[in-house]
XYZ file of C-alpha atoms in Angstrom:
475
model
C -2.988 5.227 -9.258
C -4.645 2.764 -11.630
C -1.300 2.166 -13.361
C 0.157 0.642 -10.201
C 0.660 -3.140 -10.149
C 0.927 -4.847 -6.764
C 3.928 -7.173 -6.978
C 4.519 -10.601 -5.510
C 7.361 -10.870 -3.013
C 9.535 -13.968 -3.500
C 13.020 -14.555 -2.101
C 13.398 -10.897 -1.167
C 12.520 -9.563 -4.610
C 9.387 -7.993 -6.052
C 7.821 -9.558 -9.134
C 5.373 -7.548 -11.247
C 3.887 -10.002 -13.695
C 2.260 -9.345 -17.055
C -0.919 -11.175 -16.072
C -2.864 -9.109 -13.556
C -6.314 -8.719 -12.057
C -8.130 -5.515 -11.180
C -8.747 -4.325 -7.624
C -11.747 -2.010 -7.208
C -12.815 0.338 -4.437
C -15.886 -0.977 -2.580
C -16.725 2.651 -1.830
C -16.623 4.244 -5.300
C -16.495 1.176 -7.548
C -13.522 2.700 -9.341
C -10.361 0.830 -10.297
C -7.710 1.254 -7.603
C -4.812 -0.722 -9.058
C -3.901 -4.075 -10.504
C -2.255 -7.070 -8.874
C 0.064 -9.708 -10.262
C -1.532 -13.124 -10.732
C 0.435 -15.927 -9.131
C 0.102 -19.290 -10.821
C 1.410 -22.735 -9.973
C 4.944 -21.735 -10.947
C 5.066 -18.757 -8.579
C 3.561 -20.848 -5.786
C 6.326 -23.431 -6.138
C 8.984 -20.717 -6.362
C 7.708 -19.129 -3.143
C 7.871 -22.427 -1.243
C 11.303 -23.230 -2.659
C 12.584 -19.821 -1.525
C 11.210 -20.380 1.960
C 12.725 -23.865 2.108
C 16.120 -22.506 1.053
C 16.018 -19.828 3.740
C 14.895 -22.132 6.544
C 18.199 -23.767 7.624
C 19.854 -20.417 8.276
C 16.779 -18.735 9.785
C 16.102 -21.544 12.254
C 19.602 -21.055 13.661
C 19.207 -17.352 14.322
C 19.198 -16.421 17.988
C 16.068 -15.285 19.818
C 17.724 -11.877 20.152
C 18.262 -11.553 16.412
C 14.637 -12.386 15.674
C 13.438 -10.096 18.440
C 15.368 -7.127 17.077
C 13.930 -7.572 13.569
C 10.383 -7.680 14.947
C 10.931 -4.578 17.063
C 12.387 -2.785 14.060
C 9.332 -3.844 12.033
C 7.069 -2.306 14.678
C 8.910 0.978 14.249
C 8.794 0.773 10.446
C 5.055 0.162 10.546
C 4.621 3.118 12.885
C 6.631 5.350 10.551
C 4.603 4.198 7.522
C 1.210 4.127 9.266
C -0.431 6.810 7.163
C 0.573 5.093 3.904
C -0.457 1.644 5.121
C -3.747 2.919 6.500
C -4.681 4.336 3.109
C -4.211 0.938 1.460
C -6.779 -0.581 3.820
C -9.260 2.267 3.417
C -9.000 2.000 -0.355
C -9.191 -1.777 -0.724
C -11.813 -2.790 1.871
C -13.660 0.478 2.500
C -12.474 0.706 6.098
C -13.338 3.814 8.091
C -10.463 5.728 9.676
C -11.127 4.219 13.100
C -11.144 0.618 11.847
C -7.959 1.097 9.810
C -6.206 2.768 12.746
C -7.335 0.029 15.126
C -5.938 -2.606 12.765
C -2.564 -0.933 12.465
C -2.204 -0.073 16.151
C -3.146 -3.626 17.098
C -0.676 -5.006 14.563
C 2.159 -2.836 15.890
C 1.361 -4.196 19.354
C 1.479 -7.762 17.980
C 5.013 -7.163 16.677
C 6.143 -5.895 20.080
C 4.336 -8.606 22.029
C 5.707 -11.468 19.939
C 9.211 -9.990 20.053
C 9.069 -10.157 23.838
C 7.898 -13.773 23.891
C 10.559 -15.323 21.655
C 13.106 -15.935 24.397
C 10.453 -17.742 26.473
C 10.363 -20.669 24.027
C 12.138 -23.448 25.883
C 12.271 -27.170 26.505
C 12.570 -29.325 29.608
C 15.010 -31.790 31.152
C 12.899 -34.480 32.854
C 14.219 -36.994 35.391
C 14.075 -40.564 34.046
C 13.458 -43.853 35.860
C 17.025 -44.989 35.073
C 19.546 -42.626 36.750
C 22.201 -43.626 34.207
C 20.176 -42.135 31.405
C 19.440 -38.518 30.587
C 16.843 -36.795 28.435
C 15.768 -33.433 27.176
C 12.612 -32.287 25.454
C 13.285 -29.595 22.857
C 11.023 -27.340 20.832
C 11.970 -26.850 17.200
C 10.354 -25.123 14.205
C 8.377 -27.093 11.619
C 10.039 -25.646 8.511
C 7.995 -23.905 5.814
C 4.583 -22.670 6.948
C 1.724 -21.625 4.672
C -0.420 -18.753 5.944
C -3.708 -17.861 4.210
C -5.307 -14.615 5.387
C -8.583 -12.777 4.583
C -9.435 -9.176 3.752
C -11.621 -7.970 6.618
C -8.926 -7.158 9.209
C -5.990 -7.659 6.857
C -3.150 -6.162 8.861
C -4.013 -8.056 12.038
C -4.936 -11.340 10.361
C -2.150 -11.202 7.792
C 0.488 -10.403 10.399
C -0.522 -13.096 12.861
C -0.553 -15.644 10.026
C 3.161 -15.102 9.473
C 4.647 -13.519 12.595
C 4.215 -16.308 15.135
C 5.708 -18.907 12.756
C 8.624 -16.611 11.864
C 9.295 -15.819 15.523
C 9.493 -19.552 16.276
C 12.124 -20.056 13.564
C 9.956 -21.105 10.618
C 9.870 -19.544 7.162
C 6.568 -18.593 5.563
C 4.596 -18.274 2.358
C 1.720 -15.824 2.789
C -1.221 -16.108 0.398
C -3.302 -12.968 0.830
C -6.878 -12.277 -0.233
C -7.367 -10.911 -3.740
C -9.567 -8.186 -2.238
C -6.718 -6.509 -0.348
C -3.409 -7.486 -1.974
C -1.692 -4.137 -1.403
C -2.241 -4.467 2.325
C -0.535 -7.870 2.355
C 2.290 -6.570 0.199
C 2.605 -3.816 2.817
C 3.152 -6.382 5.583
C 5.912 -8.087 3.586
C 7.441 -4.730 2.714
C 7.553 -3.656 6.372
C 9.362 -6.813 7.464
C 11.890 -6.615 4.671
C 12.516 -2.943 5.447
C 13.190 -4.111 9.006
C 15.932 -6.469 7.796
C 14.149 -9.816 7.501
C 16.452 -12.017 5.360
C 15.372 -12.938 1.856
C 13.165 -15.998 1.585
C 11.985 -15.963 5.197
C 8.704 -14.360 4.136
C 7.260 -14.718 0.659
C 3.979 -13.105 -0.400
C 1.762 -14.180 -3.287
C -1.749 -13.328 -4.440
C -3.869 -14.585 -7.270
C -7.285 -14.166 -8.861
C -10.291 -16.451 -8.218
C -9.697 -18.352 -11.461
C -6.297 -19.574 -10.247
C -7.010 -19.727 -6.517
C -7.857 -23.426 -6.252
C -4.800 -24.555 -8.236
C -2.428 -22.249 -6.369
C -3.776 -23.227 -2.963
C -3.699 -26.970 -3.643
C -0.166 -26.640 -5.037
C 1.007 -24.887 -1.887
C -0.619 -27.390 0.465
C 0.678 -30.390 -1.479
C 4.253 -29.129 -1.706
C 6.409 -31.518 0.362
C 8.322 -28.633 1.937
C 5.181 -27.104 3.465
C 4.946 -28.599 6.952
C 2.026 -26.751 8.569
C -0.792 -24.447 7.460
C -2.907 -21.728 9.020
C -6.095 -20.417 7.494
C -8.452 -17.667 8.580
C -11.691 -17.353 6.633
C -15.069 -18.941 6.087
C -15.980 -22.351 7.453
C -16.861 -23.551 3.945
C -13.377 -22.828 2.613
C -11.800 -23.985 5.865
C -13.297 -27.439 5.322
C -11.674 -27.569 1.877
C -8.309 -26.485 3.274
C -8.580 -29.040 6.069
C -9.452 -31.824 3.650
C -6.529 -31.012 1.353
C -4.152 -30.860 4.313
C -5.504 -34.132 5.656
C -4.745 -35.866 2.379
C -1.078 -34.971 2.959
C -1.191 -35.532 6.763
C -0.313 -31.912 7.472
C -1.454 -30.099 10.619
C -3.664 -27.031 10.258
C -4.660 -24.110 12.460
C -8.124 -22.877 11.491
C -9.958 -19.725 12.584
C -13.284 -19.817 10.782
C -16.780 -18.364 10.860
C -18.754 -17.261 13.878
C -22.311 -16.785 15.075
C -21.523 -14.868 18.233
C -24.327 -14.617 20.801
C -24.671 -11.832 23.367
C -26.820 -12.659 26.388
C -28.432 -9.618 28.040
C -29.659 -10.761 31.437
C -32.406 -9.227 33.570
C -29.937 -7.547 35.953
C -27.714 -6.126 33.199
C -26.684 -2.501 32.996
C -28.737 -1.843 29.882
C -26.817 1.274 28.881
C -23.577 -0.714 28.777
C -25.289 -3.675 27.117
C -26.856 -1.489 24.421
C -23.597 0.295 23.624
C -21.499 -2.861 23.538
C -24.074 -4.804 21.507
C -24.226 -2.002 18.921
C -20.447 -1.997 18.606
C -20.227 -5.784 18.592
C -22.908 -6.068 15.924
C -22.055 -3.224 13.568
C -18.349 -2.375 13.738
C -16.974 -2.461 10.189
C -20.526 -3.165 8.992
C -20.556 -6.469 10.864
C -17.765 -7.900 8.704
C -15.806 -9.367 11.614
C -15.698 -13.058 12.504
C -16.519 -12.182 16.143
C -19.442 -9.883 15.275
C -22.609 -10.343 17.339
C -25.163 -12.211 15.247
C -27.840 -12.874 17.862
C -28.791 -11.017 21.028
C -30.490 -13.245 23.584
C -32.313 -10.904 25.967
C -34.321 -11.625 29.113
C -38.002 -10.936 28.516
C -38.268 -8.726 31.630
C -35.903 -6.113 30.190
C -36.399 -6.701 26.467
C -38.607 -3.691 25.779
C -36.350 -1.242 27.605
C -33.246 -2.767 26.038
C -34.702 -2.441 22.544
C -35.331 1.279 23.071
C -31.820 1.865 24.346
C -30.358 -0.307 21.589
C -32.150 1.634 18.835
C -31.069 4.921 20.390
C -27.459 3.784 20.617
C -27.462 2.742 16.948
C -28.454 6.301 16.028
C -25.829 7.736 18.387
C -22.935 5.643 17.041
C -24.040 5.267 13.419
C -26.088 8.460 12.793
C -28.615 8.350 9.987
C -27.325 11.740 8.799
C -23.954 10.186 7.971
C -23.154 7.901 5.039
C -24.140 4.281 5.527
C -21.374 1.770 6.357
C -19.572 0.148 3.423
C -19.536 -3.590 2.735
C -16.755 -5.180 0.739
C -18.947 -5.695 -2.337
C -22.551 -5.609 -3.503
C -22.942 -9.371 -3.140
C -22.233 -9.101 0.587
C -24.962 -6.494 1.032
C -27.425 -8.494 -1.054
C -26.784 -11.611 1.054
C -27.757 -9.720 4.215
C -30.904 -8.284 2.643
C -31.928 -11.731 1.437
C -31.556 -13.173 4.945
C -33.578 -10.328 6.439
C -36.373 -10.578 3.872
C -36.598 -14.315 4.468
C -36.954 -13.665 8.198
C -39.700 -11.075 7.703
C -41.585 -13.383 5.330
C -41.595 -16.021 8.077
C -42.870 -13.757 10.863
C -39.831 -11.731 11.860
C -40.232 -8.050 12.762
C -37.897 -5.160 11.987
C -37.006 -3.491 15.295
C -34.603 -0.926 13.851
C -33.527 -0.001 10.334
C -35.068 -0.338 6.878
C -34.457 -3.435 4.771
C -35.545 -1.673 1.579
C -33.553 1.525 2.093
C -31.605 2.692 -0.955
C -28.155 4.065 -0.195
C -25.540 5.930 -2.208
C -24.201 2.650 -3.605
C -25.113 -1.032 -3.598
C -22.191 -1.708 -1.253
C -23.633 0.453 1.534
C -26.089 -0.677 4.177
C -27.249 0.659 7.532
C -27.657 -1.399 10.722
C -30.815 -3.501 10.937
C -32.204 -5.332 13.957
C -34.671 -8.151 13.419
C -36.929 -9.548 16.156
C -39.157 -12.593 16.657
C -36.477 -14.761 15.051
C -37.160 -18.505 14.991
C -35.131 -21.567 13.925
C -37.125 -21.810 10.671
C -35.539 -18.592 9.402
C -32.297 -18.722 7.440
C -30.818 -15.927 9.554
C -31.101 -18.114 12.665
C -28.383 -20.475 11.395
C -26.508 -18.422 8.794
C -23.659 -16.041 9.575
C -24.749 -12.802 7.916
C -21.291 -11.196 8.028
C -22.992 -7.847 7.628
C -24.811 -5.062 9.531
C -27.676 -7.138 10.909
C -28.410 -8.764 14.245
C -31.228 -10.968 15.525
C -32.980 -10.436 18.860
C -34.483 -13.389 20.703
C -36.340 -13.218 24.045
C -35.910 -15.829 26.810
C -36.962 -16.290 30.442
C -34.536 -18.862 31.899
C -30.783 -19.435 31.935
C -31.281 -22.866 30.408
C -33.195 -21.375 27.492
C -30.571 -18.662 26.991
C -27.770 -21.228 26.893
C -29.703 -23.494 24.549
C -30.164 -20.684 22.021
C -26.614 -19.382 22.457
C -25.275 -22.867 21.710
C -27.778 -23.753 18.987
C -25.315 -23.132 16.172
C -22.515 -24.986 14.450
C -20.140 -22.139 15.358
C -18.314 -21.294 18.566
C -15.842 -18.429 18.249
C -16.842 -15.557 20.547
C -19.692 -14.583 22.862
C -20.737 -12.017 25.449
C -22.793 -11.896 28.635
C -24.227 -8.787 30.275
C -25.051 -9.044 33.975
C -24.206 -7.190 37.184
C -23.687 -10.505 39.034
C -20.288 -12.026 38.297
C -21.495 -15.422 39.502
C -24.248 -15.349 36.889
C -21.760 -14.247 34.259
C -19.381 -17.066 35.114
C -22.179 -19.654 35.022
C -23.032 -18.502 31.531
C -19.363 -18.412 30.566
C -18.915 -22.039 31.604
C -22.011 -23.095 29.672
C -21.432 -21.271 26.393
C -19.623 -23.319 23.748
C -17.147 -20.808 22.333
C -13.469 -19.957 22.305
C -14.061 -16.763 24.285
C -16.720 -15.265 26.538
C -16.640 -11.544 27.376
C -18.595 -10.441 30.432
C -19.991 -6.910 30.074
C -18.011 -6.307 26.893
C -18.798 -6.824 23.237
C -18.147 -10.071 21.392
C -15.425 -8.418 19.279
C -12.237 -8.627 21.325
C -8.833 -9.647 19.993
C -5.493 -8.687 21.484
C -2.038 -10.212 21.483
C -2.075 -11.206 25.173
C -5.129 -13.473 24.775
C -5.289 -16.819 22.928
C -7.716 -16.511 20.029
C -9.591 -19.298 18.280
C -12.802 -21.248 18.226
C -14.532 -24.550 18.839
C -16.938 -26.593 16.731
C -17.137 -25.266 13.150
C -15.255 -22.110 14.116
C -12.000 -24.040 13.893
C -9.223 -25.284 16.143
C -5.828 -24.172 17.338
C -4.954 -20.769 18.749
C -3.388 -17.542 17.547
C -1.900 -14.932 19.935
C -0.103 -15.123 23.290
C 2.364 -17.868 24.201
C -0.124 -20.466 22.965
C 0.046 -18.886 19.512
C 3.825 -19.156 19.519
C 3.823 -22.772 20.716
C 1.574 -23.661 17.744
C 4.606 -23.263 15.486
C 7.011 -25.548 17.298
C 7.072 -29.322 17.418
C 8.357 -31.438 20.278
C 11.421 -33.646 19.997
C 12.605 -36.087 22.675
C 16.358 -36.720 22.956
C 17.772 -39.332 25.326
C 21.306 -40.521 26.085
C 23.160 -42.979 28.279
C 25.620 -41.339 30.623
């Protein structure tokens, strides 16, 4: 297995380059395989291939594009076991998380295929009856998609599928932590009959990442960009795009709050908060980072919450895996800072030693205050803060006291209360009596504030990849 080299995919052909980087298992630390290192030359070649393919692809019919996407859904289904193993190997995903990613991705293919024919324009009536007009939607051209490692099939597919469905061609730059997964996405689409050049995949190592990314963004044929990842990197991407006046869709970090109100069903709240906080070791942009609980039910909720952690993530089983040791160390550092400033450990053990430095069990920290680093910093790991409140105003203030605004949750048995909270929370989504982690193809997905702008998914996600043209004529 270690002899395998993940190739780039440019103009319908695979390129295994001499210069490679190593990809290691976050579980065992062993070498999994190598990956070709794209440099400036490969980046330009990928854009040129996409630009060459665009004129023909934009003129394909909605039916032709639909059939390729439906075929891709079937190919992915047929290859699910193989593709699932790539994700388990590269990011340490458990079976359930890998299966969820693939099943969700297959649904995205089918959903987008069904939406293509709904892209349409309008024919407005003008003030002068002797003149006519139509408003048409047309593709941008070459799109750059940059996708992360944590839900690679979902995030990689949405980065390229909506643009392709709208008639654009794409260059996909995938994370160096899961390159075989991203190659898998490209492979599936080409097995389904996607013409050469419509989708081009490249990956590179950290040493070349800045040059490759800036080259792609600056290329005159790249007309729009989407990026999913950290807010820090998103600001860099946005700045580079702004220098070239190119539009960007950004889905960035999160600091998702879950409000547990005094009338909440605490069994449901405990279960959903455990899942929202600790699925995939908390390495999800929508993961719950702070639980804002009413003081009247805080003690009972904490007992149920601790019990549900043990039920879903039993201490007798191996601890969840983080993508690397640095990620685990970041979480521990945040937790130790909180404890040193008066925080209390409600559940878990900060100093626990696991089978490897990449493993860490869920930890709940209480008595969190704004002076603690964890109050403002996205941990992106298996930790969650618990903060007690007594009024709706206080709950909203704490829920909104963050630069982020991606997802949130509210637990209450009164829908009116839930809707009041939903209107007051500054986030792209609010889930009443469900966890903060919720992403499906029927729902627009994106954030506000430092969590980004623009939307993936649904018809809104398809419209992102068309631009409006006005055509008028004199009769």
